[in-house]
PDB file of C-alpha atoms and ligand atoms in Angstrom:
ATOM      1  CA  MET L   1       4.737   4.596  18.827  1.00 73.00           C
ATOM      2  CA  LYS L   2       3.320   7.735  17.261  1.00 87.00           C
ATOM      3  CA  LEU L   3       1.239   7.254  14.144  1.00 92.00           C
ATOM      4  CA  GLN L   4       3.016   9.817  12.023  1.00 94.00           C
ATOM      5  CA  THR L   5       2.080   8.716   8.531  1.00 97.00           C
ATOM      6  CA  LEU L   6      -0.711   6.930   6.720  1.00 97.00           C
ATOM      7  CA  GLN L   7       1.666   3.990   6.350  1.00 96.00           C
ATOM      8  CA  ASP L   8       2.032   3.862  10.157  1.00 96.00           C
ATOM      9  CA  LEU L   9      -1.746   3.655  10.339  1.00 97.00           C
ATOM     10  CA  LEU L  10      -1.799   0.890   7.727  1.00 98.00           C
ATOM     11  CA  VAL L  11       0.682  -1.169   9.779  1.00 97.00           C
ATOM     12  CA  HIS L  12      -1.439  -0.480  12.871  1.00 97.00           C
ATOM     13  CA  GLU L  13      -4.512  -1.832  11.046  1.00 98.00           C
ATOM     14  CA  LEU L  14      -2.578  -4.858   9.801  1.00 98.00           C
ATOM     15  CA  LYS L  15      -1.452  -5.650  13.351  1.00 98.00           C
ATOM     16  CA  ASP L  16      -5.045  -5.564  14.510  1.00 98.00           C
ATOM     17  CA  LEU L  17      -6.041  -7.939  11.710  1.00 98.00           C
ATOM     18  CA  TYR L  18      -3.095 -10.213  12.421  1.00 98.00           C
ATOM     19  CA  SER L  19      -4.157 -10.575  16.029  1.00 98.00           C
ATOM     20  CA  ALA L  20      -7.791 -11.084  14.988  1.00 98.00           C
ATOM     21  CA  GLU L  21      -6.882 -13.828  12.522  1.00 98.00           C
ATOM     22  CA  THR L  22      -4.540 -15.693  14.853  1.00 98.00           C
ATOM     23  CA  GLN L  23      -7.190 -15.631  17.588  1.00 98.00           C
ATOM     24  CA  LEU L  24      -9.672 -17.043  15.073  1.00 98.00           C
ATOM     25  CA  VAL L  25      -7.381 -19.900  14.097  1.00 98.00           C
ATOM     26  CA  LYS L  26      -7.649 -20.995  17.738  1.00 98.00           C
ATOM     27  CA  ALA L  27     -11.377 -20.291  18.110  1.00 98.00           C
ATOM     28  CA  LEU L  28     -12.787 -21.817  14.920  1.00 98.00           C
ATOM     29  CA  PRO L  29     -12.119 -25.457  15.914  1.00 98.00           C
ATOM     30  CA  LYS L  30     -14.404 -24.840  18.917  1.00 98.00           C
ATOM     31  CA  MET L  31     -17.100 -23.568  16.545  1.00 98.00           C
ATOM     32  CA  VAL L  32     -16.642 -26.706  14.408  1.00 98.00           C
ATOM     33  CA  ARG L  33     -17.124 -28.904  17.486  1.00 98.00           C
ATOM     34  CA  ALA L  34     -20.131 -26.922  18.726  1.00 97.00           C
ATOM     35  CA  ALA L  35     -21.991 -26.963  15.390  1.00 97.00           C
ATOM     36  CA  THR L  36     -24.484 -29.784  14.810  1.00 97.00           C
ATOM     37  CA  ASN L  37     -25.576 -29.163  11.216  1.00 97.00           C
ATOM     38  CA  ASP L  38     -23.172 -30.886   8.792  1.00 97.00           C
ATOM     39  CA  ALA L  39     -23.099 -28.031   6.295  1.00 97.00           C
ATOM     40  CA  LEU L  40     -22.381 -25.529   9.076  1.00 98.00           C
ATOM     41  CA  LYS L  41     -19.624 -27.744  10.485  1.00 98.00           C
ATOM     42  CA  ALA L  42     -18.087 -28.069   7.011  1.00 98.00           C
ATOM     43  CA  GLY L  43     -18.416 -24.329   6.456  1.00 98.00           C
ATOM     44  CA  PHE L  44     -16.539 -23.550   9.674  1.00 98.00           C
ATOM     45  CA  GLU L  45     -13.877 -26.124   8.770  1.00 98.00           C
ATOM     46  CA  GLU L  46     -13.434 -24.596   5.342  1.00 98.00           C
ATOM     47  CA  HIS L  47     -13.190 -21.101   6.784  1.00 98.00           C
ATOM     48  CA  LEU L  48     -10.610 -22.315   9.301  1.00 98.00           C
ATOM     49  CA  GLU L  49      -8.377 -23.339   6.386  1.00 98.00           C
ATOM     50  CA  GLU L  50      -9.015 -19.991   4.696  1.00 98.00           C
ATOM     51  CA  THR L  51      -8.255 -18.194   7.950  1.00 98.00           C
ATOM     52  CA  LYS L  52      -4.844 -19.887   8.192  1.00 98.00           C
ATOM     53  CA  ASN L  53      -4.212 -18.553   4.708  1.00 98.00           C
ATOM     54  CA  HIS L  54      -5.298 -15.060   5.826  1.00 98.00           C
ATOM     55  CA  VAL L  55      -2.500 -15.175   8.408  1.00 98.00           C
ATOM     56  CA  THR L  56      -0.060 -16.249   5.680  1.00 98.00           C
ATOM     57  CA  ARG L  57      -1.091 -13.354   3.433  1.00 98.00           C
ATOM     58  CA  LEU L  58      -0.587 -10.883   6.287  1.00 98.00           C
ATOM     59  CA  ASP L  59       2.861 -12.420   6.863  1.00 98.00           C
ATOM     60  CA  GLN L  60       3.658 -11.853   3.191  1.00 98.00           C
ATOM     61  CA  ILE L  61       2.629  -8.191   3.423  1.00 98.00           C
ATOM     62  CA  ALA L  62       4.660  -7.738   6.621  1.00 97.00           C
ATOM     63  CA  LYS L  63       7.685  -9.175   4.869  1.00 97.00           C
ATOM     64  CA  SER L  64       7.355  -6.775   1.957  1.00 95.00           C
ATOM     65  CA  PHE L  65       7.042  -3.852   4.425  1.00 94.00           C
ATOM     66  CA  ASP L  66       9.891  -5.263   6.518  1.00 94.00           C
ATOM     67  CA  CYS L  67       7.803  -4.941   9.686  1.00 94.00           C
ATOM     68  CA  LYS L  68       6.430  -7.230  12.389  1.00 96.00           C
ATOM     69  CA  LEU L  69       2.695  -7.634  12.985  1.00 98.00           C
ATOM     70  CA  THR L  70       2.932  -9.438  16.324  1.00 96.00           C
ATOM     71  CA  GLY L  71       2.625  -7.876  19.760  1.00 94.00           C
ATOM     72  CA  ARG L  72      -0.819  -6.330  19.504  1.00 95.00           C
ATOM     73  CA  ARG L  73      -4.018  -7.804  20.885  1.00 97.00           C
ATOM     74  CA  CYS L  74      -7.263  -7.160  19.020  1.00 98.00           C
ATOM     75  CA  LYS L  75      -9.686  -6.615  21.899  1.00 98.00           C
ATOM     76  CA  ALA L  76     -12.714  -6.499  19.628  1.00 98.00           C
ATOM     77  CA  MET L  77     -12.036 -10.013  18.320  1.00 98.00           C
ATOM     78  CA  GLU L  78     -11.313 -11.167  21.847  1.00 98.00           C
ATOM     79  CA  GLY L  79     -14.776  -9.924  22.851  1.00 98.00           C
ATOM     80  CA  LEU L  80     -16.523 -11.452  19.847  1.00 98.00           C
ATOM     81  CA  ILE L  81     -14.887 -14.813  20.513  1.00 98.00           C
ATOM     82  CA  GLU L  82     -15.771 -14.586  24.198  1.00 98.00           C
ATOM     83  CA  GLU L  83     -19.423 -14.000  23.345  1.00 97.00           C
ATOM     84  CA  GLY L  84     -19.348 -16.929  20.914  1.00 97.00           C
ATOM     85  CA  GLY L  85     -17.920 -19.063  23.707  1.00 97.00           C
ATOM     86  CA  GLU L  86     -20.723 -18.001  26.040  1.00 96.00           C
ATOM     87  CA  LEU L  87     -23.259 -19.084  23.439  1.00 95.00           C
ATOM     88  CA  ILE L  88     -21.524 -22.454  23.026  1.00 95.00           C
ATOM     89  CA  SER L  89     -21.799 -23.112  26.753  1.00 95.00           C
ATOM     90  CA  GLU L  90     -25.540 -22.264  26.864  1.00 94.00           C
ATOM     91  CA  ASP L  91     -27.938 -25.151  27.304  1.00 94.00           C
ATOM     92  CA  ALA L  92     -29.673 -25.023  23.893  1.00 93.00           C
ATOM     93  CA  GLU L  93     -31.499 -27.122  21.322  1.00 94.00           C
ATOM     94  CA  ASP L  94     -29.044 -28.111  18.579  1.00 94.00           C
ATOM     95  CA  ALA L  95     -30.701 -26.212  15.719  1.00 94.00           C
ATOM     96  CA  VAL L  96     -31.184 -23.168  17.924  1.00 95.00           C
ATOM     97  CA  ARG L  97     -27.522 -23.210  18.961  1.00 96.00           C
ATOM     98  CA  ASP L  98     -26.521 -23.554  15.306  1.00 97.00           C
ATOM     99  CA  ALA L  99     -28.608 -20.478  14.466  1.00 97.00           C
ATOM    100  CA  GLY L 100     -26.844 -18.610  17.259  1.00 97.00           C
ATOM    101  CA  LEU L 101     -23.417 -19.779  16.087  1.00 97.00           C
ATOM    102  CA  ILE L 102     -24.148 -18.309  12.677  1.00 98.00           C
ATOM    103  CA  GLY L 103     -24.914 -14.968  14.304  1.00 98.00           C
ATOM    104  CA  ALA L 104     -21.667 -15.093  16.268  1.00 98.00           C
ATOM    105  CA  ALA L 105     -19.672 -16.052  13.162  1.00 98.00           C
ATOM    106  CA  GLN L 106     -21.247 -13.285  11.076  1.00 98.00           C
ATOM    107  CA  ARG L 107     -20.281 -10.691  13.688  1.00 98.00           C
ATOM    108  CA  VAL L 108     -16.707 -11.916  13.249  1.00 98.00           C
ATOM    109  CA  GLU L 109     -16.912 -11.763   9.444  1.00 98.00           C
ATOM    110  CA  HIS L 110     -18.318  -8.244   9.505  1.00 98.00           C
ATOM    111  CA  TYR L 111     -15.513  -7.093  11.787  1.00 98.00           C
ATOM    112  CA  GLU L 112     -12.963  -8.607   9.419  1.00 98.00           C
ATOM    113  CA  ILE L 113     -14.675  -7.102   6.366  1.00 98.00           C
ATOM    114  CA  ALA L 114     -14.471  -3.649   7.977  1.00 98.00           C
ATOM    115  CA  GLY L 115     -10.815  -4.149   8.896  1.00 98.00           C
ATOM    116  CA  TYR L 116      -9.735  -5.456   5.498  1.00 98.00           C
ATOM    117  CA  GLY L 117     -11.755  -2.793   3.703  1.00 98.00           C
ATOM    118  CA  THR L 118      -9.958  -0.097   5.683  1.00 98.00           C
ATOM    119  CA  ALA L 119      -6.510  -1.653   5.226  1.00 98.00           C
ATOM    120  CA  ARG L 120      -7.052  -2.131   1.513  1.00 98.00           C
ATOM    121  CA  ALA L 121      -8.189   1.489   1.078  1.00 98.00           C
ATOM    122  CA  LEU L 122      -5.065   2.724   2.894  1.00 98.00           C
ATOM    123  CA  ALA L 123      -2.790   0.441   0.851  1.00 98.00           C
ATOM    124  CA  ALA L 124      -4.462   1.599  -2.383  1.00 98.00           C
ATOM    125  CA  CYS L 125      -4.048   5.250  -1.434  1.00 98.00           C
ATOM    126  CA  LEU L 126      -0.347   4.627  -0.739  1.00 98.00           C
ATOM    127  CA  GLY L 127       0.161   2.733  -4.014  1.00 98.00           C
ATOM    128  CA  PHE L 128       1.100  -0.636  -2.477  1.00 98.00           C
ATOM    129  CA  ASP L 129      -0.300  -2.736  -5.306  1.00 98.00           C
ATOM    130  CA  GLU L 130       0.816  -6.141  -4.046  1.00 98.00           C
ATOM    131  CA  ALA L 131      -0.666  -5.489  -0.598  1.00 98.00           C
ATOM    132  CA  VAL L 132      -3.917  -4.360  -2.252  1.00 98.00           C
ATOM    133  CA  ARG L 133      -4.017  -7.601  -4.226  1.00 98.00           C
ATOM    134  CA  LEU L 134      -3.429  -9.781  -1.149  1.00 98.00           C
ATOM    135  CA  LEU L 135      -5.895  -7.844   1.009  1.00 98.00           C
ATOM    136  CA  SER L 136      -8.532  -8.076  -1.750  1.00 98.00           C
ATOM    137  CA  GLU L 137      -8.173 -11.845  -1.908  1.00 98.00           C
ATOM    138  CA  THR L 138      -8.824 -12.160   1.801  1.00 98.00           C
ATOM    139  CA  LEU L 139     -11.613  -9.581   1.751  1.00 98.00           C
ATOM    140  CA  ASP L 140     -13.394 -11.547  -0.983  1.00 98.00           C
ATOM    141  CA  GLU L 141     -13.153 -14.746   1.082  1.00 98.00           C
ATOM    142  CA  GLU L 142     -14.549 -12.978   4.163  1.00 98.00           C
ATOM    143  CA  LYS L 143     -17.483 -11.677   2.134  1.00 98.00           C
ATOM    144  CA  ALA L 144     -18.114 -15.104   0.601  1.00 98.00           C
ATOM    145  CA  ALA L 145     -18.027 -16.721   4.057  1.00 98.00           C
ATOM    146  CA  ASP L 146     -20.519 -14.168   5.322  1.00 98.00           C
ATOM    147  CA  GLU L 147     -22.877 -14.750   2.393  1.00 98.00           C
ATOM    148  CA  LYS L 148     -22.666 -18.502   2.833  1.00 98.00           C
ATOM    149  CA  LEU L 149     -23.676 -18.129   6.474  1.00 98.00           C
ATOM    150  CA  THR L 150     -26.659 -15.971   5.513  1.00 98.00           C
ATOM    151  CA  GLU L 151     -27.779 -18.578   3.000  1.00 98.00           C
ATOM    152  CA  LEU L 152     -27.379 -21.415   5.467  1.00 97.00           C
ATOM    153  CA  ALA L 153     -29.356 -19.534   8.102  1.00 97.00           C
ATOM    154  CA  GLU L 154     -32.187 -18.409   5.860  1.00 97.00           C
ATOM    155  CA  ASN L 155     -32.588 -21.601   3.807  1.00 96.00           C
ATOM    156  CA  THR L 156     -31.878 -24.294   6.373  1.00 95.00           C
ATOM    157  CA  ILE L 157     -30.939 -23.683   9.959  1.00 96.00           C
ATOM    158  CA  ASN L 158     -33.365 -20.952  11.010  1.00 95.00           C
ATOM    159  CA  VAL L 159     -36.149 -22.887   9.269  1.00 93.00           C
ATOM    160  CA  GLU L 160     -35.262 -26.097  11.132  1.00 91.00           C
ATOM    161  CA  ALA L 161     -35.060 -24.287  14.439  1.00 91.00           C
ATOM    162  CA  ALA L 162     -38.437 -22.640  13.820  1.00 92.00           C
ATOM    163  CA  GLU L 163     -40.076 -25.948  12.827  1.00 89.00           C
ATOM    164  CA  MET L 164     -38.771 -27.568  15.974  1.00 81.00           C
ATOM    165  CA  ALA L 165     -40.505 -24.982  18.129  1.00 72.00           C
ATOM    166  CA  MET L 166     -43.766 -25.604  16.258  1.00 76.00           C
ATOM    167  CA  ALA L 167     -43.496 -29.352  16.741  1.00 72.00           C
ATOM    168  CA  GLU L 168     -43.443 -28.966  20.498  1.00 63.00           C
TER     169      GLU L 168
HETATM  170 FE1  FE2 F   1      -9.979 -13.889   8.038  1.00 91.86          FE
HETATM  171 FE1  FE2 F   2     -13.257 -14.664   8.421  1.00 91.86          FE
END
């Protein structure tokens, strides 16, 4: 389909996000299982619930646009999840793996932040106020998830992993 209008591009972006989010709903339980640190595990669990809600919000937008968001595969998210999976299968010390999982998860969050930022800008330009509101809600949750991961890494998990190496 030719992208004729800015609205076509917006739908294109939303399809990409829809695929990314639905892939994440399947991938996050594996991150929960792979994480050792309780706070990290809980963080992934919480973001899994938020992610399900991100899919719901995209469904709501699709309904208001009377379009379907299925049928497109986000290859970037596929690659990010694949790399996360590779890390999970590495033979690693628990705290070191946790530190790596945070890096993998933050790559995902940054991809989502870029995608939602773009979609929201397009929706704002086109005057779709309700879509802007819904996309902002998700964008804020992605940013909060990212910040939480940074905090967890810098205050706890990286420190633990570093101390472990010194103890050896
Ligand atoms: Fe999301
Ligand atoms: Fe996310």
